[in-house]
CSV table of C-alpha atoms in Angstrom, one decimal:
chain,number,residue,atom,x,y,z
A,123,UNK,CA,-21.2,5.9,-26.6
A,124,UNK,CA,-18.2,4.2,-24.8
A,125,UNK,CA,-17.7,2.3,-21.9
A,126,UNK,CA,-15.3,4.4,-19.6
A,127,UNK,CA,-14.1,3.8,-16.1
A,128,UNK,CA,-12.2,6.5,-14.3
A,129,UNK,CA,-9.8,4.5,-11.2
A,130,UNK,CA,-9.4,7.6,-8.8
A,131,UNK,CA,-7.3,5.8,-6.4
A,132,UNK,CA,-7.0,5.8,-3.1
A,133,UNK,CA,-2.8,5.9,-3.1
A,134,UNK,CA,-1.3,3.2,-1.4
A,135,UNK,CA,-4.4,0.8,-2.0
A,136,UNK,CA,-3.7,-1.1,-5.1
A,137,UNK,CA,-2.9,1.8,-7.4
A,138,UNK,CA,0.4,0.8,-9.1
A,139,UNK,CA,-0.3,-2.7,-8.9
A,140,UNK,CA,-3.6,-2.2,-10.9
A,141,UNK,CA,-2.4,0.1,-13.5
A,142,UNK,CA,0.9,-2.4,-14.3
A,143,UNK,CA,-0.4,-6.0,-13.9
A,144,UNK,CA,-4.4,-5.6,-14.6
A,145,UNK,CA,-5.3,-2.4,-16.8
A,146,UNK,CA,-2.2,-3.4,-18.9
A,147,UNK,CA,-3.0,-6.7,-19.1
A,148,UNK,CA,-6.7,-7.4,-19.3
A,149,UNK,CA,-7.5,-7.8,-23.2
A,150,UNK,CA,-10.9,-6.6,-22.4
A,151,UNK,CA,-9.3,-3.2,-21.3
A,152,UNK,CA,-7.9,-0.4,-23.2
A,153,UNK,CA,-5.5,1.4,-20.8
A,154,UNK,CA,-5.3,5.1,-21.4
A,155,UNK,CA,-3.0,5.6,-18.2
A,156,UNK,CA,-1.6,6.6,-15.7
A,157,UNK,CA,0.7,3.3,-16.0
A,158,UNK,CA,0.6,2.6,-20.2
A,159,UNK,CA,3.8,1.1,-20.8
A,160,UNK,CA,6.0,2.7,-17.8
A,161,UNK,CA,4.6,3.4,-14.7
A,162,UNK,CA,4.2,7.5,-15.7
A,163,UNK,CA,3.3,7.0,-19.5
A,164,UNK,CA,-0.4,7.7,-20.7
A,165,UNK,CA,-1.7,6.4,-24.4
A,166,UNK,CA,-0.6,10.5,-26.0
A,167,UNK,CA,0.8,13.6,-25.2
A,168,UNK,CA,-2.7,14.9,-25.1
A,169,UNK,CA,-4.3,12.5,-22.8
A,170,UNK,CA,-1.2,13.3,-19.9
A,171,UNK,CA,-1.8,17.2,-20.4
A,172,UNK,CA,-5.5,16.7,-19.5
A,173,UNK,CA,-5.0,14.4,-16.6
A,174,UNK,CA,-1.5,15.5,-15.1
A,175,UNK,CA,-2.3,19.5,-15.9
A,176,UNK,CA,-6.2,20.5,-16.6
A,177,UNK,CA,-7.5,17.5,-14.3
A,178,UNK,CA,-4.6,18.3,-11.1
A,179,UNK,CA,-3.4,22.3,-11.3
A,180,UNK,CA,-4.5,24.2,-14.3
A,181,UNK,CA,-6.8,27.6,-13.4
A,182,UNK,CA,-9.9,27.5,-14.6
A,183,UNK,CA,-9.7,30.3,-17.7
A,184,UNK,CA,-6.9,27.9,-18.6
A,185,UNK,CA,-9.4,24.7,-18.3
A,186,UNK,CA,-12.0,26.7,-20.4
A,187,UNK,CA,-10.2,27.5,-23.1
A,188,UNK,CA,-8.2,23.9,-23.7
A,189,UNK,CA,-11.6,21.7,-22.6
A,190,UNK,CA,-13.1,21.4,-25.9
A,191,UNK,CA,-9.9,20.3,-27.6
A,192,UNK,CA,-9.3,18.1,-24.4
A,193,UNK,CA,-12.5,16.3,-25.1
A,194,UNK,CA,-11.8,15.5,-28.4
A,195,UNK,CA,-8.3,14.3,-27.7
A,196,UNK,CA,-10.6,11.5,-25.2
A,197,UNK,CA,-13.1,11.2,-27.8
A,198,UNK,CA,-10.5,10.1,-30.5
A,199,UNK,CA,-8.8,7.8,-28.4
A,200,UNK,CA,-12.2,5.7,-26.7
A,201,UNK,CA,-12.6,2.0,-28.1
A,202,UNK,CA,-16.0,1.5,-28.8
A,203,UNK,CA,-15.3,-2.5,-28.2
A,204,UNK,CA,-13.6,-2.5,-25.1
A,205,UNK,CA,-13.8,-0.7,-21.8
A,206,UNK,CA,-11.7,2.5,-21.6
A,207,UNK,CA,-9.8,2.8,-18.3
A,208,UNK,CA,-8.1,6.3,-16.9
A,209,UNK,CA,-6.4,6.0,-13.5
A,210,UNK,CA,-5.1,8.8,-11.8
A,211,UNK,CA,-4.9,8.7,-8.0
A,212,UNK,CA,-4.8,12.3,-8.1
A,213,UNK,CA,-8.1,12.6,-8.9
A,214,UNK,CA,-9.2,11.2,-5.1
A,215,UNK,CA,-6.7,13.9,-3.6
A,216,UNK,CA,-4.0,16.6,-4.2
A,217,UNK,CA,-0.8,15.1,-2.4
A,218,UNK,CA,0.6,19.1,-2.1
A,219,UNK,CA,-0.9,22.3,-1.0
A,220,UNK,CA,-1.5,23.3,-4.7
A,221,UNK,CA,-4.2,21.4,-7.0
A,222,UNK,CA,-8.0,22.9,-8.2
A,223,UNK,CA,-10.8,22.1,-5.8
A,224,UNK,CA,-12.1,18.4,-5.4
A,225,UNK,CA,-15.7,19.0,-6.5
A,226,UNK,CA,-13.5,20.8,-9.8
A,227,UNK,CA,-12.2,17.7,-10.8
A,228,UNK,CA,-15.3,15.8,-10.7
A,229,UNK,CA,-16.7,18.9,-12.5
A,230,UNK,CA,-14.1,19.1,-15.5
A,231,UNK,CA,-14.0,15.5,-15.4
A,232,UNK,CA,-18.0,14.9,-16.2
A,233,UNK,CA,-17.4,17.7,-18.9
A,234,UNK,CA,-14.4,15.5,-20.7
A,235,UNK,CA,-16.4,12.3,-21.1
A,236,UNK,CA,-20.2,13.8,-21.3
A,237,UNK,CA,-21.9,11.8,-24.0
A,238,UNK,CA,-20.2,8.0,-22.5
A,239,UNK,CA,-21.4,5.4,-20.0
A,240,UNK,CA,-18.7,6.6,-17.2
A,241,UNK,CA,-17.9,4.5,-14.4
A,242,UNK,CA,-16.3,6.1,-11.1
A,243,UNK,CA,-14.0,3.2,-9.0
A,244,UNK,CA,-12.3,3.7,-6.2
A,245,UNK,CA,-10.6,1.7,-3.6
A,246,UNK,CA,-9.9,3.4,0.6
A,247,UNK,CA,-8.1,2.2,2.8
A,248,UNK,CA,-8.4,2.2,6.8
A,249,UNK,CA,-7.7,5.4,7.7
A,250,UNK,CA,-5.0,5.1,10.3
A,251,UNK,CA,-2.8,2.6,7.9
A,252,UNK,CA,-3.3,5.3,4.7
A,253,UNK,CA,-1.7,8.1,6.4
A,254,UNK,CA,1.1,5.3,7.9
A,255,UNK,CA,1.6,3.7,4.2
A,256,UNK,CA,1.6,7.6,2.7
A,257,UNK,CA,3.5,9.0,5.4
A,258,UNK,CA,6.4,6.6,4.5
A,259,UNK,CA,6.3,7.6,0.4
A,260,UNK,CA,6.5,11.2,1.8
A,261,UNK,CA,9.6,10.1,3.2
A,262,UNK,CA,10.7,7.8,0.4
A,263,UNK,CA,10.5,11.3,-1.5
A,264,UNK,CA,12.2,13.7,0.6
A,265,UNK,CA,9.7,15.0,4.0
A,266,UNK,CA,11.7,15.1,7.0
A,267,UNK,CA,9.4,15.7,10.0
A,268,UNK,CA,8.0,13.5,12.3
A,269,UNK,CA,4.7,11.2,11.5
A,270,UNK,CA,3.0,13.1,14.7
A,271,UNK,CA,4.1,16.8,13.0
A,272,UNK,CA,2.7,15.4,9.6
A,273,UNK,CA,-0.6,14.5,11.0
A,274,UNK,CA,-1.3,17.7,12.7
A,275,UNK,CA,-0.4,19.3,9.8
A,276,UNK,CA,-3.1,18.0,8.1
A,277,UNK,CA,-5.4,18.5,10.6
A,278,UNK,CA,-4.8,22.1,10.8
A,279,UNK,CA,-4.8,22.9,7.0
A,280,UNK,CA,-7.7,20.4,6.4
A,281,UNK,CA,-9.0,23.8,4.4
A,282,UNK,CA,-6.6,22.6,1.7
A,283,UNK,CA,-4.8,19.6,2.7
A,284,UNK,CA,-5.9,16.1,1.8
A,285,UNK,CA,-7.4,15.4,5.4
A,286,UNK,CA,-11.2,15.8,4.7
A,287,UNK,CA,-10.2,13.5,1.4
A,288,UNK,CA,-10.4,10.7,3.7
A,289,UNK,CA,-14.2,11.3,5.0
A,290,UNK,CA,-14.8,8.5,2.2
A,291,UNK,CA,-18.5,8.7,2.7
A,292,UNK,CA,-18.3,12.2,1.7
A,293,UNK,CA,-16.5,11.7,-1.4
A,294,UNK,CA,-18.3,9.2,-2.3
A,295,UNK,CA,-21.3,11.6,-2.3
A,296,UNK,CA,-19.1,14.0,-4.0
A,297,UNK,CA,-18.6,11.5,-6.7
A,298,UNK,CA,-22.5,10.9,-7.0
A,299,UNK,CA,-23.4,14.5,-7.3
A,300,UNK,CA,-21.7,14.0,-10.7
A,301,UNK,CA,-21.9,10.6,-11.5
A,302,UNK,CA,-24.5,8.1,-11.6
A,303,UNK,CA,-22.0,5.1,-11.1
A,304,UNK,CA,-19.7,5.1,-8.2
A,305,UNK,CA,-18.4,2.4,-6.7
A,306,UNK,CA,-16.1,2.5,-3.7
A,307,UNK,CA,-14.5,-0.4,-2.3
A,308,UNK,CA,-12.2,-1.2,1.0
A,309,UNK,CA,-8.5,-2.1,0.5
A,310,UNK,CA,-8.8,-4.7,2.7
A,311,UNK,CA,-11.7,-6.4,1.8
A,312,UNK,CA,-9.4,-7.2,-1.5
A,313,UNK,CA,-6.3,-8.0,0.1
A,314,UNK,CA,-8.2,-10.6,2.2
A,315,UNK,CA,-8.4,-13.0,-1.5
A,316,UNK,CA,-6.4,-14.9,-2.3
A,317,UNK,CA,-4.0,-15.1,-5.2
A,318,UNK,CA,-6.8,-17.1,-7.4
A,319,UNK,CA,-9.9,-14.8,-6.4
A,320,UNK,CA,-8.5,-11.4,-6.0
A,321,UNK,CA,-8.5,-11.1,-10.4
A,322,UNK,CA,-12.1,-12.8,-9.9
A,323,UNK,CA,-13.0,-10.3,-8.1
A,324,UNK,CA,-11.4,-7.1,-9.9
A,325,UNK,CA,-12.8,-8.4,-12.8
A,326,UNK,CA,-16.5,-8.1,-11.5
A,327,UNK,CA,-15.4,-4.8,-9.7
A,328,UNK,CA,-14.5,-3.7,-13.8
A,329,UNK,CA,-17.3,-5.6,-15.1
A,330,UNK,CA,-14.6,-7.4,-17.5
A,331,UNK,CA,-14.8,-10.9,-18.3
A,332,UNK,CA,-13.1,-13.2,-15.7
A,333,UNK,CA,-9.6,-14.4,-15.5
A,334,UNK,CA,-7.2,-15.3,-13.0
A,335,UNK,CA,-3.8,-15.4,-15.4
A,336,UNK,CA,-2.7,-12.1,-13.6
A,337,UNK,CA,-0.2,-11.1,-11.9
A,338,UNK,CA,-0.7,-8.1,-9.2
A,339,UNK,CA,2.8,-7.8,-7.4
A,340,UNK,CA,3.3,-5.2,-5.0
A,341,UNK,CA,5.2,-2.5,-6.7
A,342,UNK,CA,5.9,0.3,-4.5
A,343,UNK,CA,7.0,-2.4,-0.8
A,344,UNK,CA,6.4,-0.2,2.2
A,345,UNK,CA,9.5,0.8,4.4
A,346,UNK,CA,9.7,-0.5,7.7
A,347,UNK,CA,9.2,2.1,10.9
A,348,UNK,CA,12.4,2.1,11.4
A,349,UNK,CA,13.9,2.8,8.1
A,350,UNK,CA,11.3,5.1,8.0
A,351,UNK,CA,13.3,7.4,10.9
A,352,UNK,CA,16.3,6.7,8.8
A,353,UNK,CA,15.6,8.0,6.1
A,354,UNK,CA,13.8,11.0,7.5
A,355,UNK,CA,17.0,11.9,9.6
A,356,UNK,CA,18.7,11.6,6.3
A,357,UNK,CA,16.5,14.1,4.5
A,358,UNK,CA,16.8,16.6,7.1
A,359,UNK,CA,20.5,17.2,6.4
A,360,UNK,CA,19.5,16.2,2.4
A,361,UNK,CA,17.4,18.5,1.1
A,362,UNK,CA,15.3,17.0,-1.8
A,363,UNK,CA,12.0,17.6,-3.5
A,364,UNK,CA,9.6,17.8,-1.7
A,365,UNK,CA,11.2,18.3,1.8
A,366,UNK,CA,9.3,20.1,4.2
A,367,UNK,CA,7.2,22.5,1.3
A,368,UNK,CA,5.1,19.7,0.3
A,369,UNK,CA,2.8,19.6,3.4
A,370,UNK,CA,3.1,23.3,4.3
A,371,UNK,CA,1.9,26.6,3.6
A,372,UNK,CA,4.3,29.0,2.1
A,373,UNK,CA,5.2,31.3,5.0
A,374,UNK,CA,3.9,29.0,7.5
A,375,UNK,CA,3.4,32.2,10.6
A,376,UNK,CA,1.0,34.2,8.2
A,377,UNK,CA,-1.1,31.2,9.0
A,378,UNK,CA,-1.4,30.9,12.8
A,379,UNK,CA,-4.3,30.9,12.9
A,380,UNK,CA,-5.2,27.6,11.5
A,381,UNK,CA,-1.8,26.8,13.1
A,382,UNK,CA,-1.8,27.9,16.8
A,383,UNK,CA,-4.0,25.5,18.4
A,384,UNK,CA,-1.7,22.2,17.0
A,385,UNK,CA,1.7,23.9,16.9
A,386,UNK,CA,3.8,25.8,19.7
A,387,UNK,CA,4.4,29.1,18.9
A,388,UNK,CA,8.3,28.1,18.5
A,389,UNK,CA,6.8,25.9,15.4
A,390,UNK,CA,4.7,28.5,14.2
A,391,UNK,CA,7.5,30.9,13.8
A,392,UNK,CA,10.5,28.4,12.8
A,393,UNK,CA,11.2,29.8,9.6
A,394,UNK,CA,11.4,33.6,10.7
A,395,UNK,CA,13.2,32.5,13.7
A,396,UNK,CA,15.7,29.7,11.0
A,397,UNK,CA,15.2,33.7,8.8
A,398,UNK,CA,17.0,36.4,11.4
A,399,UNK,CA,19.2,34.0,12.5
A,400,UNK,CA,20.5,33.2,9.2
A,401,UNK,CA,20.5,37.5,8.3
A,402,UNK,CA,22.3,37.4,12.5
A,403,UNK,CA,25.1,34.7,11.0
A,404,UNK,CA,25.6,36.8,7.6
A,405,UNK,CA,26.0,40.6,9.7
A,406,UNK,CA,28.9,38.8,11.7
A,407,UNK,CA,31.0,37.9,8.8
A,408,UNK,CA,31.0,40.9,7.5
């Protein structure tokens, strides 16, 4: 049996900052990723197909029939001396539309490491400043509507959008239903340390022997408000990759229903409108 802890996140609450300057660097720790080496590496192949496919997007026929080769890939890689660390903020919530249900992942996740002593960590943030701080690495990444179309967005596609992630009482009784220890801890209750105690402290919240020669910088800086509305101006005329699709059902009228009572009708049906009066433009050059 192994000592494993599974990081789920929350985004924009520590993530990067753990996975570079404490998993990496904590000799009690063997880091299996996300963050091993570059910010995006894992310790194998095998280890990112489980958690950036089977673990975020993969059907479930496909789950079942890599799962038992998925758990050995873990099982061959778990030091029996140290504690085992995955990290994957995914695994708190899916950032698109797409991604496997949330009770899945703690499902397929308990199946992976059954047979180990698994630890479940995860750090929130106040609500109102997560969707400001991830509203702004939308942004950063190509969204270009406004942070008052975003949240009503989620709101109205809380069905399958990340909203009803947040209810961090209720997935922390998600987490419980398949775990027997979860521990979820407040953002700002760590950023209150300082510099000396906040490694004291992640290293009781790991359960790793103490040190303080750590260095936790803030890797991903937020933008300010204003270059914020830059830079979503910019994307508007700049299409990149996530643009608008990220946070919105494909053909966004067939789902007015959820729609209608946040959006005008005008919103609704922007596309088909953008649609015949792109087919309008085309007729007239002809």
């Amino acid at each position: 049996m192994a000592r494993v802890t599974v990081h789920i996140g929350y985004p924009k609450a520590m993530s990067t900052s753990l996975q570079n300057g404490f998993f990496n660097a904590h000799p009690d720790i063997q880091h299996m990723g996300v963050g091993e080496g570059s910010r995006i590496d894992y310790a194998s192949e095998d280890i990112e197909f489980i958690f950036e496919v089977l673990l975020k997007y993969a059907r479930r026929d496909v789950f079942d029939e890599r799962k038992e080769a998925a758990r050995r890939a873990i099982n061959d890689r778990l030091d029996a001396w140290k504690l085992n660390v995955f990290s994957s903020e995914h695994l708190s919530m899916n950032f698109s539309l797409q991604g496997i249900d949330p009770v899945e992942k703690f499902e397929r996740l308990r199946f992976l490491l059954t047979g180990h002593e698994v630890t479940i960590v995860a750090i929130t943030r106040d609500k109102d400043s997560f969707l400001r701080s991830i509203y702004g690495e939308f942004v950063r990444m190509g969204y270009c509507e406004s942070f008052d179309f975003f949240q009503r967005m989620l709101v109205a596609l809380e069905d399958r959008s990340f909203y009803r992630d947040l209810d961090y009482a209720r997935k922390e009784a998600m987490a419980r239903a398949y775990f027997d220890r979860v521990r979820f801890v407040s953002f700002e209750s760590l950023t209150a340390l300082s510099e000396e105690h906040l490694p004291r402290r992640l290293c009781q919240l790991f359960e790793v022997s103490e040190t303080v020669d750590l260095e936790l910088p803030n890797a991903y800086p937020g933008l300010s408000p204003d270059e914020v509305d830059r830079l979503r101006r910019d994307n508007r005329d700049s299409h990149r990759e996530m643009s608008r699709g990220i946070m919105e059902p494909f053909e966004r009228h067939r789902n007015r229903t959820v729609l209608s009572p946040h959006f005008s009708e005008p919103e609704v049906f922007e596309n088909v409108l953008e649609k015949r009066a792109a087919l309008e433009r085309l007729a007239r050059r002809r």
